[in-house]
Short mmCIF file of C-alpha atoms and ligand atoms in Angstrom, two decimals:
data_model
loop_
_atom_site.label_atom_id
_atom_site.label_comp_id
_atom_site.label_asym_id
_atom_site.label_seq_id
_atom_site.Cartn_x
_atom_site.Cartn_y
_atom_site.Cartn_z
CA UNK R 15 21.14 -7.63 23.15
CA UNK R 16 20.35 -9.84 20.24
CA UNK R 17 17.80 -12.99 20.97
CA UNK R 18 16.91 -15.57 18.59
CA UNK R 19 14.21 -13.28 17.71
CA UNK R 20 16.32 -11.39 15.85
CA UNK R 21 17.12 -13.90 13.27
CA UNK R 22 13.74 -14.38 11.69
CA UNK R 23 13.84 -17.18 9.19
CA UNK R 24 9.88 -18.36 9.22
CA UNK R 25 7.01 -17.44 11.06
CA UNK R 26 7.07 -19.97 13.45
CA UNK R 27 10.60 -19.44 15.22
CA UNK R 28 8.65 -16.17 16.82
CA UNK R 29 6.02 -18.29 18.70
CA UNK R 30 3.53 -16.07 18.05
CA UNK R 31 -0.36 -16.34 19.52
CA UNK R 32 -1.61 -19.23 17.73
CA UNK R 33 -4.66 -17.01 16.50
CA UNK R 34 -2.15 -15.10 14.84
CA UNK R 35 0.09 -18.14 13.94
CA UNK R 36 -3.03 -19.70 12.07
CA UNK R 37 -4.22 -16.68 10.14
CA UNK R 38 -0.59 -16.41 8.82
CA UNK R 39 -0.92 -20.04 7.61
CA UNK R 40 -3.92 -19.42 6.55
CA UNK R 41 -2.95 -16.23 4.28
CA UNK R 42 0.27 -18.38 3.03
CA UNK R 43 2.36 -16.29 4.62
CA UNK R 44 5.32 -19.18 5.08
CA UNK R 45 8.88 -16.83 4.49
CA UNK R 46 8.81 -13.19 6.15
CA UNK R 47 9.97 -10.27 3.51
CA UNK R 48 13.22 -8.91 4.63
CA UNK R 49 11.43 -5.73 6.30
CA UNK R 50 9.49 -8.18 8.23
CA UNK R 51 12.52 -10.31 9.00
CA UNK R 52 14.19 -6.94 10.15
CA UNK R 53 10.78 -4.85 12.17
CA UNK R 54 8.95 -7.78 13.57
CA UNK R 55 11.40 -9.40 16.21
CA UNK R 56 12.34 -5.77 16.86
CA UNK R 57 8.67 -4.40 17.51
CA UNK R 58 7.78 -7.25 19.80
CA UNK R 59 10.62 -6.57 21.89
CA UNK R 60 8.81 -3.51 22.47
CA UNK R 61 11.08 -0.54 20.13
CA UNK R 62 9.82 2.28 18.79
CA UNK R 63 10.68 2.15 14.71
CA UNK R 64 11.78 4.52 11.87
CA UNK R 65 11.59 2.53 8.90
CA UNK R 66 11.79 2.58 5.12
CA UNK R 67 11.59 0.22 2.77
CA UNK R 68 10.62 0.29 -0.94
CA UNK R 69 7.31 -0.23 -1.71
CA UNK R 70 5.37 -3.37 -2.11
CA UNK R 71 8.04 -4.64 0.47
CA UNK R 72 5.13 -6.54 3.11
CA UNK R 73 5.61 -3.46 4.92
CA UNK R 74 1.89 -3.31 6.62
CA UNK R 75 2.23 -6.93 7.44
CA UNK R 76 5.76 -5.84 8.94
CA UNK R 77 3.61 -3.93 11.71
CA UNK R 78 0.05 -5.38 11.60
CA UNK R 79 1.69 -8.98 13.15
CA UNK R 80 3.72 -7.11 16.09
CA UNK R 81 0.94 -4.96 16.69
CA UNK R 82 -1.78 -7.80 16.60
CA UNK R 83 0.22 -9.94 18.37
CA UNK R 84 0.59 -7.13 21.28
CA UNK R 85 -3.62 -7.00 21.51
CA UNK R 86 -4.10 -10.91 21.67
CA UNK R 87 -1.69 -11.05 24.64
CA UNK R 88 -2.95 -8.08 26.64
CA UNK R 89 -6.04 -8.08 27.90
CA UNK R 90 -6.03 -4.23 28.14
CA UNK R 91 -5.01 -1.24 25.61
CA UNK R 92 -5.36 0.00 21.80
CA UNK R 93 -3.85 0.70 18.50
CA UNK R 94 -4.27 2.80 16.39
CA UNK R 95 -2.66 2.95 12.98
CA UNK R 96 -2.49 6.30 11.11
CA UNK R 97 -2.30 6.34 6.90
CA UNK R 98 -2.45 8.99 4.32
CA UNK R 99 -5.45 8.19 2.15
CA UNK R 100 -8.50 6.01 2.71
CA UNK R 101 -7.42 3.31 0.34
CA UNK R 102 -4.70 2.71 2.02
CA UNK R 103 -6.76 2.85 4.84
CA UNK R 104 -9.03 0.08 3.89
CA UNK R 105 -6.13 -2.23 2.17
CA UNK R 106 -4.72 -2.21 5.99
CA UNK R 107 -7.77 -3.18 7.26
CA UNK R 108 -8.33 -5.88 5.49
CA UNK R 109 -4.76 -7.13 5.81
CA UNK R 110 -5.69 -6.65 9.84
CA UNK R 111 -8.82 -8.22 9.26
CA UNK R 112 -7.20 -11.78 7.90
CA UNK R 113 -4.76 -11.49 10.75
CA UNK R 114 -7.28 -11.48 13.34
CA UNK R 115 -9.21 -14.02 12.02
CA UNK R 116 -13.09 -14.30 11.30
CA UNK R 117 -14.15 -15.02 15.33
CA UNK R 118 -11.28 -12.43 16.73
CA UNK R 119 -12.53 -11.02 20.26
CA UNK R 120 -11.09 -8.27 18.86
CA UNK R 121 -13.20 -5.43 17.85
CA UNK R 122 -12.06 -2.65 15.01
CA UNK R 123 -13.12 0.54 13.65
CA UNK R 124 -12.37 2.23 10.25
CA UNK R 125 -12.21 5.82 10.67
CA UNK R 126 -11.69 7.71 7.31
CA UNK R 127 -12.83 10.97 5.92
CA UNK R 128 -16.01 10.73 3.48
CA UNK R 129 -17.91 8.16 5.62
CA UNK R 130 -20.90 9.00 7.88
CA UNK R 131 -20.00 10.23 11.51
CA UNK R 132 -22.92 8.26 12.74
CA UNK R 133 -21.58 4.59 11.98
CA UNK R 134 -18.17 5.57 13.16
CA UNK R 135 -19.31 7.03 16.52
CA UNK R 136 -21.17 3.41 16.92
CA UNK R 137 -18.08 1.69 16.08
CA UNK R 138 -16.03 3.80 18.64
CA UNK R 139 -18.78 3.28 21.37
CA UNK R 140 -18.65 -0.21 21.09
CA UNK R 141 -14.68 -0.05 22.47
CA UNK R 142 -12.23 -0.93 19.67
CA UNK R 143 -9.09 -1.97 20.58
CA UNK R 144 -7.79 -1.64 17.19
CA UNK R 145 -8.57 1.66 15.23
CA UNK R 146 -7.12 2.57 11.73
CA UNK R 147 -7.96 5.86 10.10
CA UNK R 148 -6.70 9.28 7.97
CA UNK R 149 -5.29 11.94 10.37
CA UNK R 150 -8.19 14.39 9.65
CA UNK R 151 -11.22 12.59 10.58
CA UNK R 152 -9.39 11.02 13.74
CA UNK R 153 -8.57 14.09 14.93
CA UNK R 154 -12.84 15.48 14.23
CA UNK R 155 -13.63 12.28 16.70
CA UNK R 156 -10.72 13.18 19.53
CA UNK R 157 -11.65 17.29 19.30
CA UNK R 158 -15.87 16.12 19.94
CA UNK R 159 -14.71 13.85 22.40
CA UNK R 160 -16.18 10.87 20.36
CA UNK R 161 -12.87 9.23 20.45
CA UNK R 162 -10.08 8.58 23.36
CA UNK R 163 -6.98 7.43 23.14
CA UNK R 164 -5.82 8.00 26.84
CA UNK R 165 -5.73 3.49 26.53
CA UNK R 166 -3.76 3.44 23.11
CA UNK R 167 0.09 2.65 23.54
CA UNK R 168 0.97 1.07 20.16
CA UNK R 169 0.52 3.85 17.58
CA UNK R 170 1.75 3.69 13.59
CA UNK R 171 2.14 6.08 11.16
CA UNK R 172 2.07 4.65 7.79
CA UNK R 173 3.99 6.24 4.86
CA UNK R 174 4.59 9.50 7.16
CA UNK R 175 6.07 11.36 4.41
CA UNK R 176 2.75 11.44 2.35
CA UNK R 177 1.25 12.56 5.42
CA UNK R 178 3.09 15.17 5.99
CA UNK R 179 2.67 16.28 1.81
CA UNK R 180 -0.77 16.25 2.17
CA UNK R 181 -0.67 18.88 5.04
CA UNK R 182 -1.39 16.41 7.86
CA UNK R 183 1.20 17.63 10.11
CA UNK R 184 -1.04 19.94 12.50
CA UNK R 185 -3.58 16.68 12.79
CA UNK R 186 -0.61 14.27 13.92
CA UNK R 187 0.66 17.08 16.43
CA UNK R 188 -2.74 16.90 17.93
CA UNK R 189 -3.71 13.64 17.94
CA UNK R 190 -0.30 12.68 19.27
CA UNK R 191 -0.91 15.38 22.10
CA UNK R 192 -4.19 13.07 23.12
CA UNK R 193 -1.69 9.75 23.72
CA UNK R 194 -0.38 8.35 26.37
CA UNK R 195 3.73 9.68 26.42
CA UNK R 196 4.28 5.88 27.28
CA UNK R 197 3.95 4.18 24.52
CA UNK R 198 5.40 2.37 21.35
CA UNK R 199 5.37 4.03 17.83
CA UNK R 200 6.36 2.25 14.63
CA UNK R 201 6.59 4.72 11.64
CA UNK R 202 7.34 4.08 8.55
CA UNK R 203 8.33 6.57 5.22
CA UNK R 204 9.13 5.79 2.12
CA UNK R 205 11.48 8.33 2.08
CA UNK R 206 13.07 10.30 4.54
CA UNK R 207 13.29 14.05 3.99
CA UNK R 208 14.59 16.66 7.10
CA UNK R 209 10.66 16.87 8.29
CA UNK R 210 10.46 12.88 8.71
CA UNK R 211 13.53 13.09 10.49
CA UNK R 212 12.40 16.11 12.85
CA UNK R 213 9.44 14.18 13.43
CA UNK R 214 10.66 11.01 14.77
CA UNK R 215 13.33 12.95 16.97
CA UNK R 216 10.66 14.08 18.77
CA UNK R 217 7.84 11.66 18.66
CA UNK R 218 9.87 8.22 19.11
CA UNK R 219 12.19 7.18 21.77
CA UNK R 220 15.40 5.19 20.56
CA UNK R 221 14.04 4.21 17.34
CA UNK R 222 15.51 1.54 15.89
CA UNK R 223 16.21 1.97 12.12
CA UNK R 224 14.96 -0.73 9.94
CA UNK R 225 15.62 -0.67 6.07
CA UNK R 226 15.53 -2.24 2.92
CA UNK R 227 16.77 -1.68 -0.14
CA UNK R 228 18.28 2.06 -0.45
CA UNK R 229 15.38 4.63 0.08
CA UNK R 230 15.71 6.20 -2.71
CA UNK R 231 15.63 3.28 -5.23
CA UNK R 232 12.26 1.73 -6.99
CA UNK R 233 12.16 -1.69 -6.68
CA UNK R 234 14.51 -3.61 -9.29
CA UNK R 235 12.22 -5.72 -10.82
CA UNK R 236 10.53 -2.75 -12.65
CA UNK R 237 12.04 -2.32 -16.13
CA UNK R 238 11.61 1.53 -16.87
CA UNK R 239 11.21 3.47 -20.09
CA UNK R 240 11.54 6.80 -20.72
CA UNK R 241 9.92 8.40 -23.86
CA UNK R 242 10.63 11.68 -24.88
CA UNK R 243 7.64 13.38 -26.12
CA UNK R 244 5.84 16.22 -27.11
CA UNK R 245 2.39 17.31 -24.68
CA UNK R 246 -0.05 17.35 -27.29
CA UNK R 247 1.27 13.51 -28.67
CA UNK R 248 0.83 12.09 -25.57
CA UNK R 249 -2.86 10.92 -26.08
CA UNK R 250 -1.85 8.88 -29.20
CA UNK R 251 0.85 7.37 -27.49
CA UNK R 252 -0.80 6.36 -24.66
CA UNK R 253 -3.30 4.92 -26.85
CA UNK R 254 -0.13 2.65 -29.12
CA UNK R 255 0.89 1.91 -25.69
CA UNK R 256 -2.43 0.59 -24.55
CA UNK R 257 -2.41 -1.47 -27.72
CA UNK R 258 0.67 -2.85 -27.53
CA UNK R 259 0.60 -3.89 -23.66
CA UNK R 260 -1.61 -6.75 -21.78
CA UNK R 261 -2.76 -6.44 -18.13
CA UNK R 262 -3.66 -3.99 -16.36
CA UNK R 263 -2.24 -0.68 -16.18
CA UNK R 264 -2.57 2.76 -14.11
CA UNK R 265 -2.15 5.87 -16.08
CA UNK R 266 -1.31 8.82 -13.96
CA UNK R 267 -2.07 12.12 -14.43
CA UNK R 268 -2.01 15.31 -12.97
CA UNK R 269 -5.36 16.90 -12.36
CA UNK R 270 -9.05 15.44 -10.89
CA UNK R 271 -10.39 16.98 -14.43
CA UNK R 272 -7.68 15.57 -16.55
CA UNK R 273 -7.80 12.63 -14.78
CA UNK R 274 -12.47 12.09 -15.77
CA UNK R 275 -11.52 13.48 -19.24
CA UNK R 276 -9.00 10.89 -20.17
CA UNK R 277 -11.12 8.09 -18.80
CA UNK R 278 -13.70 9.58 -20.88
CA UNK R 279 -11.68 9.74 -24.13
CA UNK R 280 -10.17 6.41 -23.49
CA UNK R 281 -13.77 4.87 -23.15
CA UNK R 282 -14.60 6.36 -26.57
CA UNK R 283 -11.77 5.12 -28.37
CA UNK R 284 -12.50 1.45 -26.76
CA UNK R 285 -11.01 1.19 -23.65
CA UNK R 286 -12.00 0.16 -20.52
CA UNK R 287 -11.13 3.08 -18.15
CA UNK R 288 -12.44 4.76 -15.08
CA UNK R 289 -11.33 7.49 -13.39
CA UNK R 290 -10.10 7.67 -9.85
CA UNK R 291 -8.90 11.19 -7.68
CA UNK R 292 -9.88 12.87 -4.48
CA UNK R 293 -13.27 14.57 -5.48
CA UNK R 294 -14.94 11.57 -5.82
CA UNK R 295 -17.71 10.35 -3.43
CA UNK R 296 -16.14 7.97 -1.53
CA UNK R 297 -18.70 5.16 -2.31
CA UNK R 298 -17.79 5.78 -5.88
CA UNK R 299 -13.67 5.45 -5.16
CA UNK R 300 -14.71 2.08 -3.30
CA UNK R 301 -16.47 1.05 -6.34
CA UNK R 302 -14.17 1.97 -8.88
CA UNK R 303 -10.88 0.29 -6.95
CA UNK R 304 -13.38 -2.60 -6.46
CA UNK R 305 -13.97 -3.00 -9.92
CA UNK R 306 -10.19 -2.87 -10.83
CA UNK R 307 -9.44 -5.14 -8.34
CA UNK R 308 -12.14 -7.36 -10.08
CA UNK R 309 -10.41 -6.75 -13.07
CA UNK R 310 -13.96 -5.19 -14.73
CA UNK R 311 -11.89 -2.83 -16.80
CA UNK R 312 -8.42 -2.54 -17.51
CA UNK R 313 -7.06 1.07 -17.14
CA UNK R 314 -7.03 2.76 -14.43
CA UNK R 315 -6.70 6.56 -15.08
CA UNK R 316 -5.37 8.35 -11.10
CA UNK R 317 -4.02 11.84 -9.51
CA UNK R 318 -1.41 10.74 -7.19
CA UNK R 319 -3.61 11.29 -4.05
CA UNK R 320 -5.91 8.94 -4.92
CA UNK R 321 -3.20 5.89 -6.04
CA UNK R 322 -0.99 6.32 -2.88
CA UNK R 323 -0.18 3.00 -1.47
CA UNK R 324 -2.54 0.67 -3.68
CA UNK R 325 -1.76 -2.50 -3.30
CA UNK R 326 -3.26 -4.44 -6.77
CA UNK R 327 -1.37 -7.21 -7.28
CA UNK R 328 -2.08 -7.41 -11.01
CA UNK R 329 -1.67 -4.14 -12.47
CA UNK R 330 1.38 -4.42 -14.92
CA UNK R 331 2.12 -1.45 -15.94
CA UNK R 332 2.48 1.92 -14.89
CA UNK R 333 2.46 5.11 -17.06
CA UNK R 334 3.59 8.26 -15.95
CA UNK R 335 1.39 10.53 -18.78
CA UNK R 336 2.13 13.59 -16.87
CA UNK R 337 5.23 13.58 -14.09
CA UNK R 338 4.70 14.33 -10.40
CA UNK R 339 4.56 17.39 -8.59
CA UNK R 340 6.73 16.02 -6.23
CA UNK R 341 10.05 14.04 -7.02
CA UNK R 342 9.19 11.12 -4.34
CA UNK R 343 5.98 10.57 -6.06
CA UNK R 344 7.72 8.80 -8.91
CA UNK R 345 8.29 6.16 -6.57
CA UNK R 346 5.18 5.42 -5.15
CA UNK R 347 3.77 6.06 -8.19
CA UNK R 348 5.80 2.94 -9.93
CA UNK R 349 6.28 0.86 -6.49
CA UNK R 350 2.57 0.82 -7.91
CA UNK R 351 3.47 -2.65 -9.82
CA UNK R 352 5.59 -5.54 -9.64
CA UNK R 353 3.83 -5.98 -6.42
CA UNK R 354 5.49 -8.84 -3.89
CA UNK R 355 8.26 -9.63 -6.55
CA UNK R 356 6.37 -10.12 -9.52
CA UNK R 357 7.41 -8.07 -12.43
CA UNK R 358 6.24 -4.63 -14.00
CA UNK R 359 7.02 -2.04 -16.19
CA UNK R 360 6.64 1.60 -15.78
CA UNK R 361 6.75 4.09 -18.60
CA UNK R 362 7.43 7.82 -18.44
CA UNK R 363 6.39 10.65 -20.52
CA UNK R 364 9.06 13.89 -21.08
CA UNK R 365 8.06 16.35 -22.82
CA UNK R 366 9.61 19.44 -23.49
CA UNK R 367 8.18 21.50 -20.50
CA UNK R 368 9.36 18.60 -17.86
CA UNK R 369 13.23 19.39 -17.70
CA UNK R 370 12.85 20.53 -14.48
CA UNK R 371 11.05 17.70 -13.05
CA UNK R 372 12.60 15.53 -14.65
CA UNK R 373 15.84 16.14 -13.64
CA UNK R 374 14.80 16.34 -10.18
CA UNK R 375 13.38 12.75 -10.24
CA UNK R 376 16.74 12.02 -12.20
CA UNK R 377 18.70 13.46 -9.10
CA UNK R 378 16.44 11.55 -6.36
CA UNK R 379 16.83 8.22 -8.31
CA UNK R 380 20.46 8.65 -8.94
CA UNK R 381 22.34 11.02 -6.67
CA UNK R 382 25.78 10.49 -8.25
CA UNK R 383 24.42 11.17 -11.90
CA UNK R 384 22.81 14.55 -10.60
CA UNK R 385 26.46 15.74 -9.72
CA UNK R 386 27.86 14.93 -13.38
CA UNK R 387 26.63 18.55 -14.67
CA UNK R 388 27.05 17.27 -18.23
CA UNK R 389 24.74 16.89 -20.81
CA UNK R 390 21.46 14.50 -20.35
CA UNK R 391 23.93 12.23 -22.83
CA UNK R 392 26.85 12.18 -20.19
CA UNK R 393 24.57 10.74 -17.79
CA UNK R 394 24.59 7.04 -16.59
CA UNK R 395 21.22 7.05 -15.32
CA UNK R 396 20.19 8.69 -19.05
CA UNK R 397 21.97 5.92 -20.26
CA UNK R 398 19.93 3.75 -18.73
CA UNK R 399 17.04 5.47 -20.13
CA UNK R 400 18.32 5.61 -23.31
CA UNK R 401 18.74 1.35 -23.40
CA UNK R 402 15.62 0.98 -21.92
CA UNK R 403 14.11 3.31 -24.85
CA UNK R 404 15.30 0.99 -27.74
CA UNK R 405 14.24 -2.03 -25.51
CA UNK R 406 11.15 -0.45 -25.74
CA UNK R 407 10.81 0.13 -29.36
CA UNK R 408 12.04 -3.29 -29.93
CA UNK R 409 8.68 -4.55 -27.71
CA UNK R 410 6.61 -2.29 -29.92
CA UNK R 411 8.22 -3.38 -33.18
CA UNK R 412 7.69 -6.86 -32.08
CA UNK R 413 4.44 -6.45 -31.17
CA UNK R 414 3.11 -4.74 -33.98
P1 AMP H 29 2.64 -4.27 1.22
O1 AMP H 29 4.03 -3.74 0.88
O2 AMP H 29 2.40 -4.32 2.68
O3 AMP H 29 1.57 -3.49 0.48
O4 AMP H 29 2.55 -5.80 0.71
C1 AMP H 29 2.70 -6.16 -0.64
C2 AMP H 29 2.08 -7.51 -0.93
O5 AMP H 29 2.86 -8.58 -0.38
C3 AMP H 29 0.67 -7.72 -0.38
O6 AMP H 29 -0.13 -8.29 -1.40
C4 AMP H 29 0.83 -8.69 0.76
O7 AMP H 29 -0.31 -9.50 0.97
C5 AMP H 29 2.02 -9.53 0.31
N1 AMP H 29 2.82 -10.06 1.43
C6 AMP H 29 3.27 -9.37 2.49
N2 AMP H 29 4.02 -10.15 3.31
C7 AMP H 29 4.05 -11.38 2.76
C8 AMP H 29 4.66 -12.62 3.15
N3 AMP H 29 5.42 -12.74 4.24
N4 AMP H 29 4.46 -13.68 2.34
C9 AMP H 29 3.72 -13.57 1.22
N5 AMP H 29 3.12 -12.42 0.80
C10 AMP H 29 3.28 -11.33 1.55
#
């Protein structure tokens, strides 16, 4: 049955707590984002969710209002919300932090890997009714009985796929065995492979399917460029690039080593850089997103790990010096700018050994294209490319 609910046009029509009302005010959050326009009225009536939306969509606002909404109104019960990395982690957080409001009743605790057991076991003593964490250290707390759940009946899983890429599948199975079966689950994916799919079959109950954009597609106020390269010319091109561009950019790469050497090198040849991937301590990943966020240097050199998810409103441009692993990574990786509808650019690197990566990213981005078995020039999404190469050179050329 469809209510008014359903057709969101503000804030306001959904009468929300006035707590929550006021911290959206507060936050200048007037218009919903069309994932929010589609989850919100949806989750409050109480559905489970599979959704997917393109990234930098207001997704985490999409289910950190339904789900804080749910806790101001009960007296009883908990949430917990489950994400792939501890950034990502910690930029949810915060977003729940501003919708709760600086006197909320409502207490919280941050449970991610690479943190000291101690201060999280105080913060689960003291009763949290809202709990967001990484899969593996969740699931330390629940197996040394430092953490129950038996109360928690609103449960998300943020970008599910990563997740389930970074081997998190045995944690979720667990951690969704200590739950209540009664309860409501959001989960969202940027994409949504056979595994995602298997998943919510048997985790969520009538999910309703909420969507923006096609899944497959990076947001269209990124204007891409391809350049076709050989390995050992990357540096210097990365370097004209660097030149030629203002703002902020994230250059990602695809080792921890090759990620410190580059922000090394860059630093030598006078550029602000730091390094960011999953060996760090985690007091030195805080500091170095914290000092990017500050805008204290200028290029941010990541693994794909370590960038999942970011949310940094100014970063520019992002360059794709070595291509992902994994096909879906392209789009995280780039959903990396033009943040909330501002624009961005995003620049990949081919060389020679890529083929095979790149045509699968090729294929993801453009289905149709991967079927024309014709040369790269027969292509429409090459073709694409191929403009957005000479737009390219006409930036440098301009800006040289
Ligand atoms: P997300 O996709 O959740 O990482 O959100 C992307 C950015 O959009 C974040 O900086 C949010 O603070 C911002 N944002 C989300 N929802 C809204 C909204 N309704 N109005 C204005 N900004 C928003």
């Amino acid at each position: 049955m469809r209510t008014e609910r359903n057709i969101m046009k503000n804030f306001e029509c959904l009468g929300l707590n006035p707590a929550l009302a006021k911290s959206l005010v507060h936050m200048k959050y007037t218009t919903p984002t069309p994932i929010q326009a589609q989850a919100i009225p949806l989750a409050l009536e109480g559905h489970d969710i599979m959704g997917t939306a393109q990234t930098g969509t207001g997704k985490t606002a999409a289910f950190a209002i339904p789900l804080i909404e749910k806790l101001l109104n009960n007296p009883r019960g908990s949430a917990l919300v489950l994400t792939p990395t501890r950034e990502l982690g910690k930029q949810i957080m915060g977003i729940m932090h501003q919708l709760l409001g600086p006197k909320s009743p409502i207490r919280t605790a941050f449970i991610i890997g690479g943190e000291s057991m101690g201060k999280q076991i105080g913060q689960l003593r003291a009763r949290p009714r809202l709990i967001v964490g990484t899969p593996g250290r969740i699931n330390d707390h629940l197996e040394r009985g430092t953490m129950m759940l038996r109360d928690t009946h609103f449960l998300v899983l943020d970008e599910t796929d990563r997740m389930l890429d970074m081997g998190f599948a045995v944690q979720l199975e667990k951690i969704f065995k200590y739950m209540p079966e009664q309860r409501q689950t959001l989960m969202f994916s940027a994409t949504l492979p056979k595994n995602i799919l298997k998943l919510s079959e048997k985790y969520l109950h009538n999910p309703k399917r909420v969507a923006v954009g096609e899944t497959n597609v990076v947001a269209r106020n990124i204007k891409q460029d391809v350049i076709r390269i050989e390995q050992d010319k990357k540096y210097n091109e990365l370097m004209s690039q660097l030149h030629d561009r203002n703002g902020s950019v994230i250059v990602f790469v695809k080792t921890k080593y090759g990620a410190d050497r580059m922000a090394k090198n860059l630093r030598r040849d006078g550029f602000a850089s730091e390094a960011l991937h999953g060996d760090l301590r985690q007091s030195k990943r805080d500091q170095v997103m914290q000092n990017f966020r500050k805008m204290n240097f200028r290029v941010l050199i990541a693994t794909d790990i370590a960038a999942r998810g970011l949310d940094v409103p100014h970063i520019e441009h992002v360059i794709n010096y070595d291509l992902p692993q994994v096909a879906e990574d392209f789009i995280h990786r780039i959903g990396r700018t033009a943040r909330a509808g501002a624009e961005g650019s995003a620049i990949s690197f081919v060389s020679n050994q890529d083929g095979r990566k790149w045509h699968a990213i090729e294929r993801l981005l453009n289905p149709n294209a991967a079927n024309d078995k014709g040369s790269d020039r027969k292509s429409s999404k090459n073709a694409k490319f191929r403009r957005g190469k000479k737009r390219f050179h006409r930036g440098k050329k301009k800006a040289a």
